[in-house]
Short mmCIF file of C-alpha atoms in Angstrom, two decimals:
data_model
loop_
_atom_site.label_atom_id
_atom_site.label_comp_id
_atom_site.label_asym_id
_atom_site.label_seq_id
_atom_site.Cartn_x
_atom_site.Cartn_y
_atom_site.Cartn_z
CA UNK A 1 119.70 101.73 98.19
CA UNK A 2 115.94 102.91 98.23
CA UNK A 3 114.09 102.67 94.93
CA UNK A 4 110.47 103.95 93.73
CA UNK A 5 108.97 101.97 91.03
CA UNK A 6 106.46 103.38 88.98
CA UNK A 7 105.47 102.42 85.79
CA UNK A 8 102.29 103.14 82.74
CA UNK A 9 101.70 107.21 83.09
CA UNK A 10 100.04 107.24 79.69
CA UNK A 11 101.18 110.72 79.63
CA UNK A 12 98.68 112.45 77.08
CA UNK A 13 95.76 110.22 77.54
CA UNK A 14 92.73 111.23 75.67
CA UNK A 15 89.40 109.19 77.86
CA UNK A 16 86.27 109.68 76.07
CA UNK A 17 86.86 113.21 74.80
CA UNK A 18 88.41 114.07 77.92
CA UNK A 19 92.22 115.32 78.94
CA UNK A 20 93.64 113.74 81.94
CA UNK A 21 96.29 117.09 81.70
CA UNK A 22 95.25 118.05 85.47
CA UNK A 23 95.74 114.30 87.06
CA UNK A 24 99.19 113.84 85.53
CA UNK A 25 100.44 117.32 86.85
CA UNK A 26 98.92 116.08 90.19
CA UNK A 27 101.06 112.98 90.16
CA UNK A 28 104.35 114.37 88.59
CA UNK A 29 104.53 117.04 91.71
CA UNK A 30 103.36 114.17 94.20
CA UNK A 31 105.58 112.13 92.84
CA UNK A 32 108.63 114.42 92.78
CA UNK A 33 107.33 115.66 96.88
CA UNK A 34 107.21 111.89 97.26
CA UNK A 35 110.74 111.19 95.99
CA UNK A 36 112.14 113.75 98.40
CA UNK A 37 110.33 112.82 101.32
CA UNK A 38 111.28 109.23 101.05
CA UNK A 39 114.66 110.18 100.61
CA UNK A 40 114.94 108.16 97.12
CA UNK A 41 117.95 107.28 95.46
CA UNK A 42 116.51 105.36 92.10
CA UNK A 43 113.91 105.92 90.35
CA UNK A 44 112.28 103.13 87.42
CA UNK A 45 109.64 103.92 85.14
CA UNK A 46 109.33 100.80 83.54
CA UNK A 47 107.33 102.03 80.50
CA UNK A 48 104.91 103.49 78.44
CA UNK A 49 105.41 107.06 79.71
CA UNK A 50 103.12 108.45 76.52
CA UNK A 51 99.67 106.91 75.90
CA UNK A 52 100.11 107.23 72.30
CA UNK A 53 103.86 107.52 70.14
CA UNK A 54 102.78 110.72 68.77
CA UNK A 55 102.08 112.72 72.43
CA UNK A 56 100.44 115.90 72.68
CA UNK A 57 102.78 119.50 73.25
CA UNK A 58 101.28 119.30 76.68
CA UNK A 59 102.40 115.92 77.58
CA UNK A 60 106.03 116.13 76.31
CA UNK A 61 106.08 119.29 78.71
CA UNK A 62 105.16 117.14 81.74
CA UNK A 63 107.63 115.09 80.73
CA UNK A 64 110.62 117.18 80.34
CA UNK A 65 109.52 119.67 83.27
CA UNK A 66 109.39 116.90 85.70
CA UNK A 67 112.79 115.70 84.23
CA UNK A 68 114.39 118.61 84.91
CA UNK A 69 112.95 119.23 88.44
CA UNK A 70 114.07 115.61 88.94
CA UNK A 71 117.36 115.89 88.05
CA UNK A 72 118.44 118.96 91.07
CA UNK A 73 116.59 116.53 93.70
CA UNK A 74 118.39 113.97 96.16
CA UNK A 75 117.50 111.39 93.40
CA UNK A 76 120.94 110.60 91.88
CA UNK A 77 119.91 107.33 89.47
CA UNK A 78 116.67 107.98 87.03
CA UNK A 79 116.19 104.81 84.81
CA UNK A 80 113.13 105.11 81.97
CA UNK A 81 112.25 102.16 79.74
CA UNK A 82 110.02 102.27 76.63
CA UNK A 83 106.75 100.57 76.68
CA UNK A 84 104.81 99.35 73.70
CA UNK A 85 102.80 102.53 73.95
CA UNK A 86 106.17 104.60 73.41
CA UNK A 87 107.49 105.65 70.47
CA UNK A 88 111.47 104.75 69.62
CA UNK A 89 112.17 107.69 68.17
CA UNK A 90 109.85 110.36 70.51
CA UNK A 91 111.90 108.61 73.43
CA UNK A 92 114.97 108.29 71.80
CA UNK A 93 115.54 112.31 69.99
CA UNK A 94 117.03 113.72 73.63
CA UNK A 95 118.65 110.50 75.31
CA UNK A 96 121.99 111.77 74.94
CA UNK A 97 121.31 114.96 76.53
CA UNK A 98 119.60 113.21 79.53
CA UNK A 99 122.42 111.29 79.94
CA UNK A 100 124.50 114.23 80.79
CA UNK A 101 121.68 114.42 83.74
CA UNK A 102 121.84 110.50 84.91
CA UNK A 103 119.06 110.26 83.34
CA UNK A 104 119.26 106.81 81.21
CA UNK A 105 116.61 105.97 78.37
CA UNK A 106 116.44 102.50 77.25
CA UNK A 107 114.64 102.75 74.10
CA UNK A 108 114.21 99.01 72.15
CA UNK A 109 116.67 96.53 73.46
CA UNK A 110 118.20 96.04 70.59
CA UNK A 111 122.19 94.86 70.64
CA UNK A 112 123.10 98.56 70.06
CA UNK A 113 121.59 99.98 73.39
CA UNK A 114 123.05 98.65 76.93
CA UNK A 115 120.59 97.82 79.36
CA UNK A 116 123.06 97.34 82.23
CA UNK A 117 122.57 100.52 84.00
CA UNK A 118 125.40 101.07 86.97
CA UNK A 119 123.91 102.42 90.69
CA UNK A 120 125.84 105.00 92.63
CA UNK A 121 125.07 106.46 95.84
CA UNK A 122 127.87 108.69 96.77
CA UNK A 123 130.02 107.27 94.34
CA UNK A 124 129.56 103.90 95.72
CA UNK A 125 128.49 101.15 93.58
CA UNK A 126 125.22 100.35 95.24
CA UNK A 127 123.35 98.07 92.84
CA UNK A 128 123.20 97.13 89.23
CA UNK A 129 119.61 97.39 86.92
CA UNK A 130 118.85 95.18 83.88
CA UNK A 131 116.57 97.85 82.18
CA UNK A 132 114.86 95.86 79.96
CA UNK A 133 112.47 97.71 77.87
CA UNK A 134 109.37 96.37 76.20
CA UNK A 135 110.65 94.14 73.59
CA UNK A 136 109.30 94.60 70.14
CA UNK A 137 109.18 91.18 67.78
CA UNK A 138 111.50 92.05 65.74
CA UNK A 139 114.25 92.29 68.54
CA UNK A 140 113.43 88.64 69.84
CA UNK A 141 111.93 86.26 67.06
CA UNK A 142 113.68 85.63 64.38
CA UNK A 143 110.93 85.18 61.35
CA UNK A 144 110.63 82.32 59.89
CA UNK A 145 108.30 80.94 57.02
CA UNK A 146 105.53 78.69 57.39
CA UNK A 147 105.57 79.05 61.48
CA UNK A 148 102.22 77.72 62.88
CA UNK A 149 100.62 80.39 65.72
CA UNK A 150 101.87 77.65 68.52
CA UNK A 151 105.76 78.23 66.69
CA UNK A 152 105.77 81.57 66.81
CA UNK A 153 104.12 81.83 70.37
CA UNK A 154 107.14 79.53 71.31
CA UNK A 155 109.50 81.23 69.58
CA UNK A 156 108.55 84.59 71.45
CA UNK A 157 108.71 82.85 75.00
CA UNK A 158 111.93 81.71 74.14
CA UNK A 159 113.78 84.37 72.48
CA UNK A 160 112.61 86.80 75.71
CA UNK A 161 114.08 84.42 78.10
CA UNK A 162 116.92 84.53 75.89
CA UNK A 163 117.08 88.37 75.92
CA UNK A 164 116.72 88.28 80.02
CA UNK A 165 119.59 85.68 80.21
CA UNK A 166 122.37 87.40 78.02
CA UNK A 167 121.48 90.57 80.12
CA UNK A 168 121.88 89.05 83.55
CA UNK A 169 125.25 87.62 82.09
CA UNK A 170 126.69 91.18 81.60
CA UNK A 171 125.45 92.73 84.74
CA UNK A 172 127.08 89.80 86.39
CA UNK A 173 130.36 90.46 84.53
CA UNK A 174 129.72 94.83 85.72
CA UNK A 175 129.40 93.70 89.35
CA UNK A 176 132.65 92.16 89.22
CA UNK A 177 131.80 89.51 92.06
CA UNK A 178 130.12 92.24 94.48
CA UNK A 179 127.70 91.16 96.39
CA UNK A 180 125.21 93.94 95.70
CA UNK A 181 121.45 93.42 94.40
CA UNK A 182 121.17 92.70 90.61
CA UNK A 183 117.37 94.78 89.54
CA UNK A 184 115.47 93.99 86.09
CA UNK A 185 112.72 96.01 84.28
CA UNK A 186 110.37 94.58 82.08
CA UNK A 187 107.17 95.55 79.83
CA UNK A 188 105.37 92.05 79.34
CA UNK A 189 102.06 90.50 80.38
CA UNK A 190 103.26 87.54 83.35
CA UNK A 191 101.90 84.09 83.75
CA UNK A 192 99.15 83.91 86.53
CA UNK A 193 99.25 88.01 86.59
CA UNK A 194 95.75 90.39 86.86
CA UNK A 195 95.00 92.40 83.93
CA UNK A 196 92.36 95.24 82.98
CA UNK A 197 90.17 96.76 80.64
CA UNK A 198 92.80 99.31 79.65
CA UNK A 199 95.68 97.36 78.17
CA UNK A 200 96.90 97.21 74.57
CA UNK A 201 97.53 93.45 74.07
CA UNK A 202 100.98 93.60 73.57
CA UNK A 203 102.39 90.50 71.49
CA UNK A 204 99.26 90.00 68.78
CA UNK A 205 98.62 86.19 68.55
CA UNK A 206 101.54 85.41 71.03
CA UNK A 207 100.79 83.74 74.71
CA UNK A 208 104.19 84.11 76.68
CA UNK A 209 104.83 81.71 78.73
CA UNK A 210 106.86 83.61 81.32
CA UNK A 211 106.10 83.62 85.46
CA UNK A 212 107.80 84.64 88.30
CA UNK A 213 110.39 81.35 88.52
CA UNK A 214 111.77 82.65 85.46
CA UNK A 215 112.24 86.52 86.66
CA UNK A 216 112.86 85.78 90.10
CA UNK A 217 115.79 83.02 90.06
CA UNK A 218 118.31 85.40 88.66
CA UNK A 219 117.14 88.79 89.94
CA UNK A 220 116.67 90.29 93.35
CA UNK A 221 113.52 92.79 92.19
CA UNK A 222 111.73 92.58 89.22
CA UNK A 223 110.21 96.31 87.96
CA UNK A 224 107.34 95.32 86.15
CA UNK A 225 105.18 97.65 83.54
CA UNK A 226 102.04 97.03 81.30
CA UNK A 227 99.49 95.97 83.71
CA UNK A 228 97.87 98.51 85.35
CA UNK A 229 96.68 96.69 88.72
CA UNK A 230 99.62 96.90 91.74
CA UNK A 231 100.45 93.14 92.20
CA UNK A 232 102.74 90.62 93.09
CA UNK A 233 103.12 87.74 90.93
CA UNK A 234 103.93 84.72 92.65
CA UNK A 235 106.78 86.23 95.15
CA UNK A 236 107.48 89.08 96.49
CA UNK A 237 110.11 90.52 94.67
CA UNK A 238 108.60 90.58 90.82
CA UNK A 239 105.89 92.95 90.81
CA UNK A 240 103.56 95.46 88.65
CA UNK A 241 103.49 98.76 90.41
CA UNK A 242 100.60 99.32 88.35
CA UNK A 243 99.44 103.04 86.48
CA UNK A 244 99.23 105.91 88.73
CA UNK A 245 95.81 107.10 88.09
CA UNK A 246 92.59 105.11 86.86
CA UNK A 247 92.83 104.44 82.98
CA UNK A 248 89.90 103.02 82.54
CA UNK A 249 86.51 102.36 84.40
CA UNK A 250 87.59 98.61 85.09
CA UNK A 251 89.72 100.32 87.52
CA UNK A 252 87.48 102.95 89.41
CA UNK A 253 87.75 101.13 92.20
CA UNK A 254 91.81 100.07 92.40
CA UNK A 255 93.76 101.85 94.64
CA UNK A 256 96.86 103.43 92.79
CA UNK A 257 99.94 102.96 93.99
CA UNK A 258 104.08 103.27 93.52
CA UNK A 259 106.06 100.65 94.93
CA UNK A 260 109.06 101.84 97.25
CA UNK A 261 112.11 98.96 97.66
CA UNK A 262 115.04 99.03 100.14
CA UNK A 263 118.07 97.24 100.05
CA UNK A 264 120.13 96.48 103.22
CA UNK A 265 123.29 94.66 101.10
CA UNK A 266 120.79 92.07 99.15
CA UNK A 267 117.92 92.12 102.02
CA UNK A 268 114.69 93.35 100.72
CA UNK A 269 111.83 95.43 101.88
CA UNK A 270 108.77 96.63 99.94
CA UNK A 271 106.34 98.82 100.69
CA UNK A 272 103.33 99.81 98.46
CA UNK A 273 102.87 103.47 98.92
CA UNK A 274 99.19 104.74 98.05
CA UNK A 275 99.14 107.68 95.13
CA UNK A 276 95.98 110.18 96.21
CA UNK A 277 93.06 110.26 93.97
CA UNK A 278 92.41 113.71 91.82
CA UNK A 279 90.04 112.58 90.28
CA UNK A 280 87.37 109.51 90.75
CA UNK A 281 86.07 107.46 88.24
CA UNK A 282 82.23 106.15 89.23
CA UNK A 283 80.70 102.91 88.12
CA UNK A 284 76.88 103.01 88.19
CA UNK A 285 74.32 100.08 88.17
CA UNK A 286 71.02 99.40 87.70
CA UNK A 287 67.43 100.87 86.27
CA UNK A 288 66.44 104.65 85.63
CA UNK A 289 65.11 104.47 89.60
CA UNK A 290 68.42 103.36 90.98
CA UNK A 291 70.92 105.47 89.04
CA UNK A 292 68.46 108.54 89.70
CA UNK A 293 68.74 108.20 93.34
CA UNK A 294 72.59 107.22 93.07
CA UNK A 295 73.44 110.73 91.50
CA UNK A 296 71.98 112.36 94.53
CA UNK A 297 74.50 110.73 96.53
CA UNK A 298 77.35 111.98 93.99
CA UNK A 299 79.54 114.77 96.44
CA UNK A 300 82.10 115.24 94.00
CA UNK A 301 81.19 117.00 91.16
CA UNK A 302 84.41 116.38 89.47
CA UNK A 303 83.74 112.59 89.40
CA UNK A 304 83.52 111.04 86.01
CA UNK A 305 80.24 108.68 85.57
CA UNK A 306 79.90 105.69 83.63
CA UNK A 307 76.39 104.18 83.47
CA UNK A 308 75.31 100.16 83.35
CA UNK A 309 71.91 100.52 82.51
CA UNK A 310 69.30 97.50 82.51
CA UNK A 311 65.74 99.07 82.27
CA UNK A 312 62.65 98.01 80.69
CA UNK A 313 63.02 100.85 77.90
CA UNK A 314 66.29 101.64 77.97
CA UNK A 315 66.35 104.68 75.61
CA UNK A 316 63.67 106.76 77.24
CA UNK A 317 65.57 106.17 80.49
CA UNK A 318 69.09 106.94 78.86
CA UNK A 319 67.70 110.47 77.86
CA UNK A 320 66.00 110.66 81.22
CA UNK A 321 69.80 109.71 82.87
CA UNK A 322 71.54 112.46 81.04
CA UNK A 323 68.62 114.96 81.74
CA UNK A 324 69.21 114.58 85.38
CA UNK A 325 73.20 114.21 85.03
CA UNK A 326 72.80 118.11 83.40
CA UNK A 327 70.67 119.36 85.97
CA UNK A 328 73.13 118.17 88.62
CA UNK A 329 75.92 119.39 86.94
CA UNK A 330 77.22 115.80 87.02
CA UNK A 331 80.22 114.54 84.67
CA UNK A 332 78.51 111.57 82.41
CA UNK A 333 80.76 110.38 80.10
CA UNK A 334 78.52 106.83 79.17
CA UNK A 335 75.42 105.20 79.03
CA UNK A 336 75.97 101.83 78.64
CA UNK A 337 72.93 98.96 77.89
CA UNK A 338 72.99 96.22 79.64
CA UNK A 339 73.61 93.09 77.50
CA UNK A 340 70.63 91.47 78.58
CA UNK A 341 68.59 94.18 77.80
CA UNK A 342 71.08 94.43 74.28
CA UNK A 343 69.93 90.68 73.73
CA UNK A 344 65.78 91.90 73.84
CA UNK A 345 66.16 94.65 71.45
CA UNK A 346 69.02 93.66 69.10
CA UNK A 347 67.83 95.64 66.15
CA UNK A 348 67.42 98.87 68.07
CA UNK A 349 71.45 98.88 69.24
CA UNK A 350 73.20 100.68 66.13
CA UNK A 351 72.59 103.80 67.56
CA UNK A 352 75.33 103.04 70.60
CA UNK A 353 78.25 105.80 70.49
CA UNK A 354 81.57 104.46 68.54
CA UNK A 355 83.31 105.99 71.97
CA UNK A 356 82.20 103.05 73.75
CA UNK A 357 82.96 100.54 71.33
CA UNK A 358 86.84 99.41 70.84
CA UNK A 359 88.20 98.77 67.32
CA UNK A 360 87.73 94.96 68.09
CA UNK A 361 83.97 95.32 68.90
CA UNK A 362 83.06 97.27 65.77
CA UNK A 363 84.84 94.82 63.48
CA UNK A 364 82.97 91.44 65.08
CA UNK A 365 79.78 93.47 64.65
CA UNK A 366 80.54 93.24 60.37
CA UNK A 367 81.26 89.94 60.42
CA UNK A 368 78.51 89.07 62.23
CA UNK A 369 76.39 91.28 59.86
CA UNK A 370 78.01 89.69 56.98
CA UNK A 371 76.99 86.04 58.41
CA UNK A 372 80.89 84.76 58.95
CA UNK A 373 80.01 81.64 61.00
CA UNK A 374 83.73 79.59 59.65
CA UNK A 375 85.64 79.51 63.55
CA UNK A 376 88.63 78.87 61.94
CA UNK A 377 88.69 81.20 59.33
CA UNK A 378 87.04 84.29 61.85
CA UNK A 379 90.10 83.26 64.24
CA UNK A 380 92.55 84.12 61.45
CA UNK A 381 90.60 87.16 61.01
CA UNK A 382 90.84 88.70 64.22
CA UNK A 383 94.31 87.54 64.78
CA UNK A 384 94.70 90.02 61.33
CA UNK A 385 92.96 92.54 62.32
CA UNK A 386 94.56 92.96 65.66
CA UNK A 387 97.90 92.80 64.32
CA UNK A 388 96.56 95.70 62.05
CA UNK A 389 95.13 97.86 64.59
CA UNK A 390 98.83 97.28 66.74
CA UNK A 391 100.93 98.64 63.65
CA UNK A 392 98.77 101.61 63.36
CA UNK A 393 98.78 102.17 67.02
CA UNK A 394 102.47 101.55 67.77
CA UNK A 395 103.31 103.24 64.08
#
């Protein structure tokens, strides 16, 4: 059994203004030359295939034509979980007709959707997959009144754990004694794992307490989605296969990758498998003199810029920057201030761009205009205003 694991396409990404259209469509056929080549039987995307739950036309098409290319290739198992970036329903609308293609959709975990997904190569009961998609509060926590942050934090550990167990009970009961590999998805943040600029957190107010000695003592691989970095967490068979192009400038300089496992029986093998580049994402540093004489050095004029810069007068050289990023034909998408320089002129930084400012950092900017100095009660705040800002996003 040979598997690719990919995971976070954030299929309809909008970055600063700009479509990512083109990069998809330059994964999707990759991916699909990829699966042939490789001669792949299974493939898991273990979530958020659309950036946002209400996708663009374009998006949905990438979706669907890649589905349907998929399904006439040597591939013969496609498994797709939802990630907290997916809608339900946007996911949910053509699962029956994918079906009919082997195409399974797990949608929200719920006890009316079966995870345990069956693998057949050649009619021969190869493997079994827990696909576990990213599980939404309300499937795990019961709600209780009066629960203290630290209960409900607890109470979300636990009832996940839960989820995973009763899962791996019913695969166990499918495999009927076999001894073939047992496989689990998940859409979670791990214990001890690397994370970005360019994740959603995904449980507001809730720390889970899961690692690897939880995921790893029932199941033989552990698809993992959220994180965007390609990383092991603690052994070598749980792992984030990480998003297949940059989705953010925290990760200009991350190699992309899918992850490709092979069974022999239960014996594992895993090889990362680097995804090429369309398009690179530049991180510059430095004064008006540096970042001047780092543009000439720019050979790729479809490279998107982001600048850090920490100059004496930082606005005259900002206009100066952009100036020379025209004249070059250069793709500048930021300017950002250094926040030492931000700390010298404090009064002269409203005029920074709301694209380079999250939700998060525009509300602590008015309540620190409006003097809030209570920790408590600003803690409570933010934990309320993230939960917010989630509902909207995931609505």
């Amino acid at each position: 059994m040979k598997i690719l694991h990919t995971s976070d396409w954030h299929l309809g990404q909008s970055f600063m203004g700009k479509s990512r259209e083109e990069e998809h469509q330059a994964f999707l056929t990759w991916l699909l030359k990829t699966i042939e080549e490789e001669n792949i039987n299974v493939l898991i995307v273990a979530g958020d295939i659309f950036d946002t739950g209400t996708p663009p036309n374009y998006a949905l098409e990438l979706y669907y034509n890649f589905l349907t290319k998929l399904s006439l290739s040597s591939c013969e198992n496609i498994i797709i979980t939802a990630g907290n970036h997916d809608s339900i329903a946007t996911l949910k609308a053509p699962k029956q007709l994918l079906k009919a293609l082997n195409i399974h959709v797990i949608t929200s975990g719920d006890e009316n959707e079966n995870e345990v997904v069956e693998v057949y190569k050649k009619d021969k009961l190869e493997g079994i997959v827990c696909a576990v998609p990213y599980l939404r509060d309300y499937v795990v926590r019961q709600s209780v009144s009066a629960q203290t942050m630290n209960d409900k934090e607890s109470s979300l550990t636990q009832g996940i754990k839960e989820h995973y167990n009763n899962v791996y009970k019913e695969a166990l009961i499918v495999s009927d004694k076999k001894d073939i590999p047992i496989i689990a998805t998940g859409h979670l943040t791990t214990v001890g794992s690397k994370t970005s600029d360019s994740e959603r957190e995904i449980y507001i107010g809730g720390t889970l307490d899961i690692d690897s000695d939880f995921l790893s003592k029932h199941f033989d691989y552990v698809a993992l989605g959220h994180l965007h970095i390609n990383q092991k967490v603690g052994c070598e068979h749980v792992r984030y296969c990480g998003s297949p192009i940059p989705l953010s400038f925290s990760e200009s300089l991350s190699q992309k990758k899918v992850n490709i496992v092979e069974f022999e029986n239960k014996t594992i093998k895993v090889t990362e498998l680097d995804i090429p580049l369309h398009r690179p994402l530049l991180v510059l540093r430095g004064d008006v003199t540096s970042i001047l004489k780092d543009f000439e050095s720019v050979e790729d004029k479809n490279t998107w810029i982001e600048v850090h810069l920490n100059d004496e007068n930082p606005f005259h050289a900002n206009q100066v920057i952009r100036d020379k990023a025209e004249e070059l034909e250069l793709i500048l998408l930021a300017v950002k201030i250094d926040k030492t320089e931000k700390a010298l002129h404090k009064e002269d930084f409203d005029v920074i761009s709301l694209e380079e400012l999250k939700p998060l950092d525009v509300f602590e900017r008015r309540m620190e205009k409006d003097g809030l100095e209570d920790e408590a009660f600003v803690k409570e705040l933010v934990v309320n205003f993230k939960q917010i800002v989630s509902e909207v996003q995931n609505s």
